[in-house]
Coordinates of C-alpha atoms in Angstrom, one line a residue:
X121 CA 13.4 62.7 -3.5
X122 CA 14.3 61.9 -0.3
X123 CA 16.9 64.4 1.7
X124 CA 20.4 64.6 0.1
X125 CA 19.0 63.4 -2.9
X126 CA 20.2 65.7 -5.7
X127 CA 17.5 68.2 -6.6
X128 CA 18.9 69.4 -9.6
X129 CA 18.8 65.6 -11.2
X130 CA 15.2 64.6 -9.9
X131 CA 16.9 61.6 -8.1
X132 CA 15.2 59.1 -6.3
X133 CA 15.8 57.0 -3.1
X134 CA 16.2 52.9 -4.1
X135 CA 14.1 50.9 -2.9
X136 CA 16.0 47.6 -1.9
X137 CA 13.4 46.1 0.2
X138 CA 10.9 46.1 -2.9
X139 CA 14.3 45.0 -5.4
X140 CA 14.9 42.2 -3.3
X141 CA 11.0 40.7 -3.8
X142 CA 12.0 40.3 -7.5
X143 CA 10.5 42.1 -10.4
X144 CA 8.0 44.8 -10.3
X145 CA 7.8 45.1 -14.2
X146 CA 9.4 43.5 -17.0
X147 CA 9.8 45.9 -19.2
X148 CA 10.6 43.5 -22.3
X149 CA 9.3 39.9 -23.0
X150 CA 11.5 38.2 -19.6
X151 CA 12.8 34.9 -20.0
X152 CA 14.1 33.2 -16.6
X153 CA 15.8 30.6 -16.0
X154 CA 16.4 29.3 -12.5
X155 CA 19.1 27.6 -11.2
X156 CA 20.3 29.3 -8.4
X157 CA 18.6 28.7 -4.5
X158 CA 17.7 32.4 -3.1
X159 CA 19.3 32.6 0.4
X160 CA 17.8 31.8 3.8
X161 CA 15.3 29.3 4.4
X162 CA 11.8 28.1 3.2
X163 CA 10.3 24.9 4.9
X164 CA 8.6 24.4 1.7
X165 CA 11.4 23.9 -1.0
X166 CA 14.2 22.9 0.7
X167 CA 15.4 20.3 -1.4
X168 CA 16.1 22.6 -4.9
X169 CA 16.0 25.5 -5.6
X170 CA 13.2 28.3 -4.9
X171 CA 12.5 31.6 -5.0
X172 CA 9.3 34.4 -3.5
X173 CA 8.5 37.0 -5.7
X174 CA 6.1 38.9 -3.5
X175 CA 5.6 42.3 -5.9
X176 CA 2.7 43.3 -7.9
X177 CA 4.0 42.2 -11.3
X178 CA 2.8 44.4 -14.6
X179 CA 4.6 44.5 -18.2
X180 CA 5.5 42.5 -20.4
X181 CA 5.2 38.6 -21.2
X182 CA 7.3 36.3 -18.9
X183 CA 8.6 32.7 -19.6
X184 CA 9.7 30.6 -16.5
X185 CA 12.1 27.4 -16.9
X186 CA 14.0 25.7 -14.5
X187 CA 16.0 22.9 -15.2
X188 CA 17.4 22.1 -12.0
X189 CA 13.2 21.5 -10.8
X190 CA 13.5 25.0 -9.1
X191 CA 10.5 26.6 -7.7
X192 CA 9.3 29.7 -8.1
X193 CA 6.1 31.7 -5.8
X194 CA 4.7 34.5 -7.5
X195 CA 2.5 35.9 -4.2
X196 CA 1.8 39.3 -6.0
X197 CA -1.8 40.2 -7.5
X198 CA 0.0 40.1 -11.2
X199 CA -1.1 41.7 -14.9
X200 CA 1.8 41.7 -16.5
X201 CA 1.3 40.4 -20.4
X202 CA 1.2 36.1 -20.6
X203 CA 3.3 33.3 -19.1
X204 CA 4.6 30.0 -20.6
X205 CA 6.0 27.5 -18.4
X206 CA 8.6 25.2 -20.2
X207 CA 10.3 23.2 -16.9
X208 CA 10.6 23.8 -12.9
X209 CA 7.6 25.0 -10.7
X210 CA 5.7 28.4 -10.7
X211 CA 3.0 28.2 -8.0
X212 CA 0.7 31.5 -8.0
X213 CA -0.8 32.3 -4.5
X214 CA -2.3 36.2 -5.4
X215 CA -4.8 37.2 -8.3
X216 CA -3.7 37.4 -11.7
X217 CA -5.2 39.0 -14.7
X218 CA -2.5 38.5 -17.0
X219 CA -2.8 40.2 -20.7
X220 CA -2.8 36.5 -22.9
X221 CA -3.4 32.9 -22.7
X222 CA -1.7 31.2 -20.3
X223 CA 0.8 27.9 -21.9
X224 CA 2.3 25.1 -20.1
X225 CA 4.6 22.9 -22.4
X226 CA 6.6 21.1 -19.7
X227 CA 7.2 21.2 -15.1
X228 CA 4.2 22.6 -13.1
X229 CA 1.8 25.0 -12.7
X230 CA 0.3 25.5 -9.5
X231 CA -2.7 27.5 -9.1
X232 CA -3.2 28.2 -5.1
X233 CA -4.3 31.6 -5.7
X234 CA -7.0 33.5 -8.8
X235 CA -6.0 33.2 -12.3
X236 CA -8.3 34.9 -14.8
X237 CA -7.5 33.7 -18.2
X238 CA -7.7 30.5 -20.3
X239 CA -5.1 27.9 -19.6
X240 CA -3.6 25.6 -22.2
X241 CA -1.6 22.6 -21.6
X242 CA 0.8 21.0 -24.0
X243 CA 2.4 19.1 -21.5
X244 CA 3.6 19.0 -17.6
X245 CA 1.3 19.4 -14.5
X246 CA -1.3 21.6 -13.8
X247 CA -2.2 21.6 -9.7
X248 CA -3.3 23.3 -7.0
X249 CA -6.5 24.3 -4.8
X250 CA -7.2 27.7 -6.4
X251 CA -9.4 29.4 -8.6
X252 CA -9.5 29.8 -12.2
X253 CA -11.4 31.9 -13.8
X254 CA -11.1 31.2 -17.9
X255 CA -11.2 27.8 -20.1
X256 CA -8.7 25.2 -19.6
X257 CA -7.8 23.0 -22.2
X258 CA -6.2 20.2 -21.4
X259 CA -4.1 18.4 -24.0
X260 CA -1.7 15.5 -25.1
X261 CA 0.7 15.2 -23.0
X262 CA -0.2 17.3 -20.5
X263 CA -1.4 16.7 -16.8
X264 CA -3.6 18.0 -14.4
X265 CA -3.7 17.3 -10.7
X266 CA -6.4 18.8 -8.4
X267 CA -5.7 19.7 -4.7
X268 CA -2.8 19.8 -2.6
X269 CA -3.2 16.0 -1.3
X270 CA -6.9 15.9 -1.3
X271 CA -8.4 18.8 -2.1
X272 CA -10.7 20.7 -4.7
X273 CA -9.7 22.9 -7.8
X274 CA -12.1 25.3 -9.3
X275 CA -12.4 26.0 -13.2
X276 CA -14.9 29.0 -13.7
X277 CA -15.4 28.3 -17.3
X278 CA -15.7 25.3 -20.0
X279 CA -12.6 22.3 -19.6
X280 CA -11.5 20.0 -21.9
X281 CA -9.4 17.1 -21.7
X282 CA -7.8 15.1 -25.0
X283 CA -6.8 11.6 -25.9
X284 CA -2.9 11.2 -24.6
X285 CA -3.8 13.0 -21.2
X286 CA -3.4 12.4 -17.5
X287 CA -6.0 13.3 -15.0
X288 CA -4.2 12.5 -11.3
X289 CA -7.0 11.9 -8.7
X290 CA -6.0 10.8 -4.9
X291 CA -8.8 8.8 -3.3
X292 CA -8.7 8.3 0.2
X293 CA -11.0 5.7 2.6
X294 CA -13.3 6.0 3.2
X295 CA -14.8 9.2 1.1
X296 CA -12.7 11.8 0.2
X297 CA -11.2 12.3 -2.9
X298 CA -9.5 15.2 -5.1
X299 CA -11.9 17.1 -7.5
X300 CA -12.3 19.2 -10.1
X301 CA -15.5 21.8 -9.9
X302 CA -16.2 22.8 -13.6
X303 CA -18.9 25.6 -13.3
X304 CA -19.7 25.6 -17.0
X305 CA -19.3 22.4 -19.6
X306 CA -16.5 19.5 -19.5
X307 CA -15.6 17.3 -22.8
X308 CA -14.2 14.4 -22.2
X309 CA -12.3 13.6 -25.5
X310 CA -10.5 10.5 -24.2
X311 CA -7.2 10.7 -21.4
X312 CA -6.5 8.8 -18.9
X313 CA -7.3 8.9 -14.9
X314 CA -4.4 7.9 -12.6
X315 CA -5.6 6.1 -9.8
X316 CA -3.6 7.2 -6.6
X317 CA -3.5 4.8 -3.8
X318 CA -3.8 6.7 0.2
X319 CA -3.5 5.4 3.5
X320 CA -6.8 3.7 4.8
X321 CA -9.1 0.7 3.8
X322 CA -10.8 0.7 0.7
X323 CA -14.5 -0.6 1.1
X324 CA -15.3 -2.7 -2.1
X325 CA -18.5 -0.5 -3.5
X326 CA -17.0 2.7 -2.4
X327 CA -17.9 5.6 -5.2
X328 CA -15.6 8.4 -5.7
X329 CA -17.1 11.8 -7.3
X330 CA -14.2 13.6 -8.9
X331 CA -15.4 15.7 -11.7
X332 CA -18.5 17.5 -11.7
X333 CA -19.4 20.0 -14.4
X334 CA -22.7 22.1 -13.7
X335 CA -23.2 23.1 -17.6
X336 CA -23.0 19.1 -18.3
X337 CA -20.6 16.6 -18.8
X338 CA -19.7 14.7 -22.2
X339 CA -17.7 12.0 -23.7
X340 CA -15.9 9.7 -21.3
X341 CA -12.3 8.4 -20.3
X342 CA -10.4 5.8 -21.8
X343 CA -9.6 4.2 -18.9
X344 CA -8.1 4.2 -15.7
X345 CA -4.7 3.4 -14.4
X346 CA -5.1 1.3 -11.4
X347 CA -1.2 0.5 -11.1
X348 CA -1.1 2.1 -8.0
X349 CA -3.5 0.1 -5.8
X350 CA -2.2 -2.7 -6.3
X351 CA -2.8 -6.6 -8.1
X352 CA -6.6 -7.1 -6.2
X353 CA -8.5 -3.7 -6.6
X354 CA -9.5 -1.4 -9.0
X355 CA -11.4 1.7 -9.9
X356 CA -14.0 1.2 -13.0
X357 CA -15.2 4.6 -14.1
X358 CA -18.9 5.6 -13.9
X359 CA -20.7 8.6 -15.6
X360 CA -24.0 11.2 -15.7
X361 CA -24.9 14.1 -17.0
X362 CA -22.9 16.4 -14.9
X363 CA -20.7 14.3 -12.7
X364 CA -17.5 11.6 -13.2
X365 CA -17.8 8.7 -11.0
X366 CA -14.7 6.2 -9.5
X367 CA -16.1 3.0 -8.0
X368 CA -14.0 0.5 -5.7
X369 CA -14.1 -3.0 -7.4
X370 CA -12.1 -6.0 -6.9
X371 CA -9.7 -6.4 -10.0
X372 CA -8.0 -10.1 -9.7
X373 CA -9.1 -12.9 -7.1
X374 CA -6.9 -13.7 -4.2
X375 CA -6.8 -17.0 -5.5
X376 CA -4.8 -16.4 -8.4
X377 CA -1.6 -15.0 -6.0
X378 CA -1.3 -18.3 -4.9
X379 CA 1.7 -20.7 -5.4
X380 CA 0.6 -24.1 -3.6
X381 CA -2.6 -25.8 -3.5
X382 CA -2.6 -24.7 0.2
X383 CA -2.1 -21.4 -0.7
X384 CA -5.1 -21.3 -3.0
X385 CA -7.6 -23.3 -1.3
X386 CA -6.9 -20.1 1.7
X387 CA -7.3 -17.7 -1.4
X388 CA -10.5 -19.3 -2.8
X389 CA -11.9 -19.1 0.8
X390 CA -10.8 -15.7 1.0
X391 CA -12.3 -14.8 -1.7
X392 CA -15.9 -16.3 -0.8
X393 CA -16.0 -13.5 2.3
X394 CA -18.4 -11.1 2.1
X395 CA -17.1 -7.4 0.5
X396 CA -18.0 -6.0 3.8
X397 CA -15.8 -8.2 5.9
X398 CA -12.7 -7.2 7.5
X399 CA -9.9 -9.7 7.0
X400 CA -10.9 -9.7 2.5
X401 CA -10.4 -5.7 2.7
X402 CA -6.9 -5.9 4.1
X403 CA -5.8 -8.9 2.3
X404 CA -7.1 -6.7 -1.2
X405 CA -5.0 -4.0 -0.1
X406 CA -1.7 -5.5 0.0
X407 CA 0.8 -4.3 -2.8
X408 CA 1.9 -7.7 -4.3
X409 CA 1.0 -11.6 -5.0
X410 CA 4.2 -12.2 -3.4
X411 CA 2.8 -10.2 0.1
X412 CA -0.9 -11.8 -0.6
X413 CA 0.9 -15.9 -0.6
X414 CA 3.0 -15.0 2.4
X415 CA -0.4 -14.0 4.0
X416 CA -2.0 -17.2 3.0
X417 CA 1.1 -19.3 4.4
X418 CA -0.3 -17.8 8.4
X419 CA -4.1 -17.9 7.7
X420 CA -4.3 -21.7 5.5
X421 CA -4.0 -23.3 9.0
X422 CA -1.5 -25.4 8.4
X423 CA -0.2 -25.5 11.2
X424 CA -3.0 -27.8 12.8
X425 CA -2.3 -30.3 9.9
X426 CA 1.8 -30.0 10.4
X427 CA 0.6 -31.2 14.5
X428 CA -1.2 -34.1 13.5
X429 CA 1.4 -35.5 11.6
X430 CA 3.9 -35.1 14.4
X431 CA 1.3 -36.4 17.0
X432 CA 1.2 -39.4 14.2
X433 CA 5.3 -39.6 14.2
X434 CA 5.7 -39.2 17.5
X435 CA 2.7 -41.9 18.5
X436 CA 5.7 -44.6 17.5
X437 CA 7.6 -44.8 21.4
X438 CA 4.4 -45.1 22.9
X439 CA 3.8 -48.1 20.7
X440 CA 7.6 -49.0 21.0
X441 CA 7.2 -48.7 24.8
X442 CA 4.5 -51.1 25.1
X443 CA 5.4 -53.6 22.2
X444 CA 8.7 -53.6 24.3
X445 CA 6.9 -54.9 27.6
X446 CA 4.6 -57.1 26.0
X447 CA 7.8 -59.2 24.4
X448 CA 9.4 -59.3 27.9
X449 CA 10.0 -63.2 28.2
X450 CA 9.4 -64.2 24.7
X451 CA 12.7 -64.3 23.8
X452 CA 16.3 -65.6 24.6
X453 CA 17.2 -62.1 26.2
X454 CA 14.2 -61.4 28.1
X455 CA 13.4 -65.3 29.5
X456 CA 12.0 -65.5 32.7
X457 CA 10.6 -68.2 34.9
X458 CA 7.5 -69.8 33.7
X459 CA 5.4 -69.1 36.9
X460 CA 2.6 -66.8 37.5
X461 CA 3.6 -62.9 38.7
X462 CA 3.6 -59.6 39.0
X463 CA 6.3 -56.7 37.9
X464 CA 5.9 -52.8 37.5
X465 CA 8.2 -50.7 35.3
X466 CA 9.0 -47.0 34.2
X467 CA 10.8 -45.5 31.5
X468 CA 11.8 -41.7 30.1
X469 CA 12.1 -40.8 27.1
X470 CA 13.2 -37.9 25.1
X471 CA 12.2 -37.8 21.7
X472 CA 12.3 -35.5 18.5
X473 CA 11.9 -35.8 14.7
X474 CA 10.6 -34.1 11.9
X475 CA 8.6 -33.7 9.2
X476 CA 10.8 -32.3 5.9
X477 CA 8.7 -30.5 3.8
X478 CA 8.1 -29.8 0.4
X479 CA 6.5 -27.7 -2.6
X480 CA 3.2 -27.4 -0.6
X481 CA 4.4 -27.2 3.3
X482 CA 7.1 -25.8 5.3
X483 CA 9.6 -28.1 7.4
X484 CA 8.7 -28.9 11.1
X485 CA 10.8 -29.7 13.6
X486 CA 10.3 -30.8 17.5
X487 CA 11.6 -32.6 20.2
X488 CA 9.9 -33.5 23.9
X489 CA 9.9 -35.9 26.7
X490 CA 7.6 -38.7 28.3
X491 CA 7.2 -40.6 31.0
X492 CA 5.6 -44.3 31.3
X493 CA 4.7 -46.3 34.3
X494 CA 3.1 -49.6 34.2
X495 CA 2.5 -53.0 35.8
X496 CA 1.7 -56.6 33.9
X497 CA 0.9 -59.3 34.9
X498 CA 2.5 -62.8 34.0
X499 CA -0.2 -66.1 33.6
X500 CA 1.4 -69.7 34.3
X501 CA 1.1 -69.9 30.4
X502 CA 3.3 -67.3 29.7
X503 CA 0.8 -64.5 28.6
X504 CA 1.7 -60.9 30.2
X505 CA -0.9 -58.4 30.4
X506 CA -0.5 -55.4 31.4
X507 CA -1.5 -51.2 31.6
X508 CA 0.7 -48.5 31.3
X509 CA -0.2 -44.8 31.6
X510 CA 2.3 -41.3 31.4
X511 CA 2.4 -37.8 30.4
X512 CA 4.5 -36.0 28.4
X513 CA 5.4 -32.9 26.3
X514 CA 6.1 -31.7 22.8
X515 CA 7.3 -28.7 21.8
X516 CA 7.9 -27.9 18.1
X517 CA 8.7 -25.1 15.4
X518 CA 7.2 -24.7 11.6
X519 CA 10.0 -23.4 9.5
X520 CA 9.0 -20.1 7.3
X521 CA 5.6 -20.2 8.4
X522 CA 6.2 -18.3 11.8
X523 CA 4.4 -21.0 13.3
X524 CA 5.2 -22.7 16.9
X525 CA 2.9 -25.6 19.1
X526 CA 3.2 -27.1 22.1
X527 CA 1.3 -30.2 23.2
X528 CA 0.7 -31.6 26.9
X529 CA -0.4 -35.8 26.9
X530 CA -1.4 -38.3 28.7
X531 CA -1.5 -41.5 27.7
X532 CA -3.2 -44.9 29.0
X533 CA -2.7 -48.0 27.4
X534 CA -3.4 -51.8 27.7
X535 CA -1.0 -54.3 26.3
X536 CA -1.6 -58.2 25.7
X537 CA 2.2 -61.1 25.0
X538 CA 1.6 -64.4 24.5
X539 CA 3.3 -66.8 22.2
X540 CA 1.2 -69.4 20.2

């Protein structure tokens, strides 16, 4: 041993810095269970707790569980006799040639490093960007995940995947997707791929390659879970030999979202866009009918229909104005001589209304001012003629639709009193 270490005994120096990076051996089948955070900090855990065991690990078997979703890093090249994983997180980052079969029944494991042996999944997650060197067998209940985000995970061996199984693939515009590189045969028994939805636009037609098996590929899928993407797009699944395909497809029409016949007449037009154009790809990627009818409200142009119908309204005090002129001296209030001339007149006016809406448009409201000048002309027989001009303003709001107009006019106008 080291100095002052008692010769007579054959005593030897501890090493803490090696105790500290958890086991080196476990001498009898070791059965954890974490639920205590290691001290200092680690920017990837924060949240529950964690552990690093950074030794070379030999021995006996080992059986990881953590309840409270703790997370446990074995970074040592490991050969100690089998794992099972029952709950929590064990990622493995070094190479491991462990003595046994390796058996997830519930929480995660996650391969970013080598693991040489065959893999069987009763249930939980299998994940990770590393390498594994074995057969995987992937069944009811149990998950697998490839990449870290996007990225590729590596079965050197034979996979299959049973009915009651989840295959978790991201996809994200406009190419890239997760994958899982089989470099001998994958048997598809039935399972289910999760769709998951990433940032980006989805081109309709897009094709996503996530499985490919170089010693061939059989069975298929039983479907796809497109939940995540959304009411308007879907993946269908496509197949060869040696490869799994995911295609971008529209799944229900932007029609059906909407409420109002205004609302689906913009959907239905929608709908008729080409799959390469723009304006359809954003409106497919929105996350509800409720978001996709609020988005036909802006684009059904109603707002040019809500402006006629006030120009309509509002037309009435022009008419008033000149119906008002042409009456001048036809009745007890407005008599005037009975000769021949000439008069001019203005008026202001400030005027508002609005529309109330209903089922299939919003309310509008607006309010303006005009001016009118004008001259007529009284005959010896009483007729007045006369012509009137002005300009004016309108100014008006389009309740829930986010909608606003103004209008400039100018008006000319001829008007004709008699009595007969």
């Amino acid at each position: 041993g080291a100095p002052g270490v008692d010769d007579v005994y054959g005593w030897g120096m501890v090493n803490l810095k090696k105790a500290i990076e958890g086991y080196g051996q476990f001498r009898v089948d070791t059965d954890v269970n974490m639920v205590a955070k290691a001290g200092g900090t680690h920017w990837w855990n924060d949240a529950r707790v964690w552990d690093v065991w950074t030794n070379d690990i030999s021995g006996a078997a080992f059986s990881f569980n953590s309840d409270a979703g703790g997370w446990l890093r074995l970074a040592g090249n490991n050969s100690f006799a089998g794992l099972t994983v029952n709950s929590g997180t064990l990622e493995l980052t070094g190479d491991n040639t462990l003595g046994s079969d390796v058996v997830v029944n519930g929480g995660v494991l996650r391969n970013n490093g080598t693991l040489r042996n065959k893999v069987i999944l009763n249930g939980g997650l299998y994940a990770g960007a590393g390498a594994l060197h074995g057969d995987f067998h992937l069944a009811k209940g149990g998950s697998i995940a490839p990449g870290n985000s996007i990225g590729t995970l590596t079965i050197n061996g034979n996979y299959v995947q049973d009915a009651g199984s989840q295959f978790f693939v991201e996809m994200a515009p406009p190419d890239s997707t997760d994958k899982l590189e089989v470099t001998g045969t994958a048997t598809l028994n039935g399972g289910t791929v999760v769709a998951l939805r990433m940032p980006g636009v989805y081109g309709l037609g897009q094709r996503y390659n996530f499985l490919t098996a170089q010693g061939g590929l059989s069975g298929q899928f039983d479907g796809v879970d497109n939940s995540y993407l959304g009411p308007f797009l879907k993946m269908v699944l496509a197949y060869d030999s040696h490869n799994a395909y995911a295609d971008v497809v529209r799944n229900a029409t932007l029609a059906s979202a909407g409420k109002t016949p205004n609302q689906q007449a913009t959907g239905a037009a929608l709908d008729g866009l080409v799959d390469t154009n723009a304006l359809l790809q954003a409106l497919v990627l929105l996350p509800s009918t409720g978001d996709a009818a609020r988005a036909f409200d802006q684009l059904s142009g109603e707002a040019h229909g809500s402006v006629r119908s006030v120009l309509a309204d509002d037309s009435r005090h022009l008419r008033n104005a000149a119906l008002s002129r042409a009456r001048t001296g036809l009745d007890a209030f407005t008599a005037q001589g009975t000769g021949a001339g000439f008069s001019v007149w203005a008026d202001y006016q400030s005027r508002g209304g609005a529309l109330q809406g209903d089922f299939n448009t919003a309310y509008t409201r607006y309010d303006g001012h005009q001016w009118l000048v004008g001259g007529d002309y009284q005959l010896e027989n009483g007729l007045r003629i006369g012509l009137f001009g002005g300009s004016g303003r309108l100014d008006g709001n389009i309740g829930h639709r986010s909608s606003k107009f103004e209008v400039r006019n100018n008006s000319l106008g001829l008007h004709v009193g008699g009595r007969w």
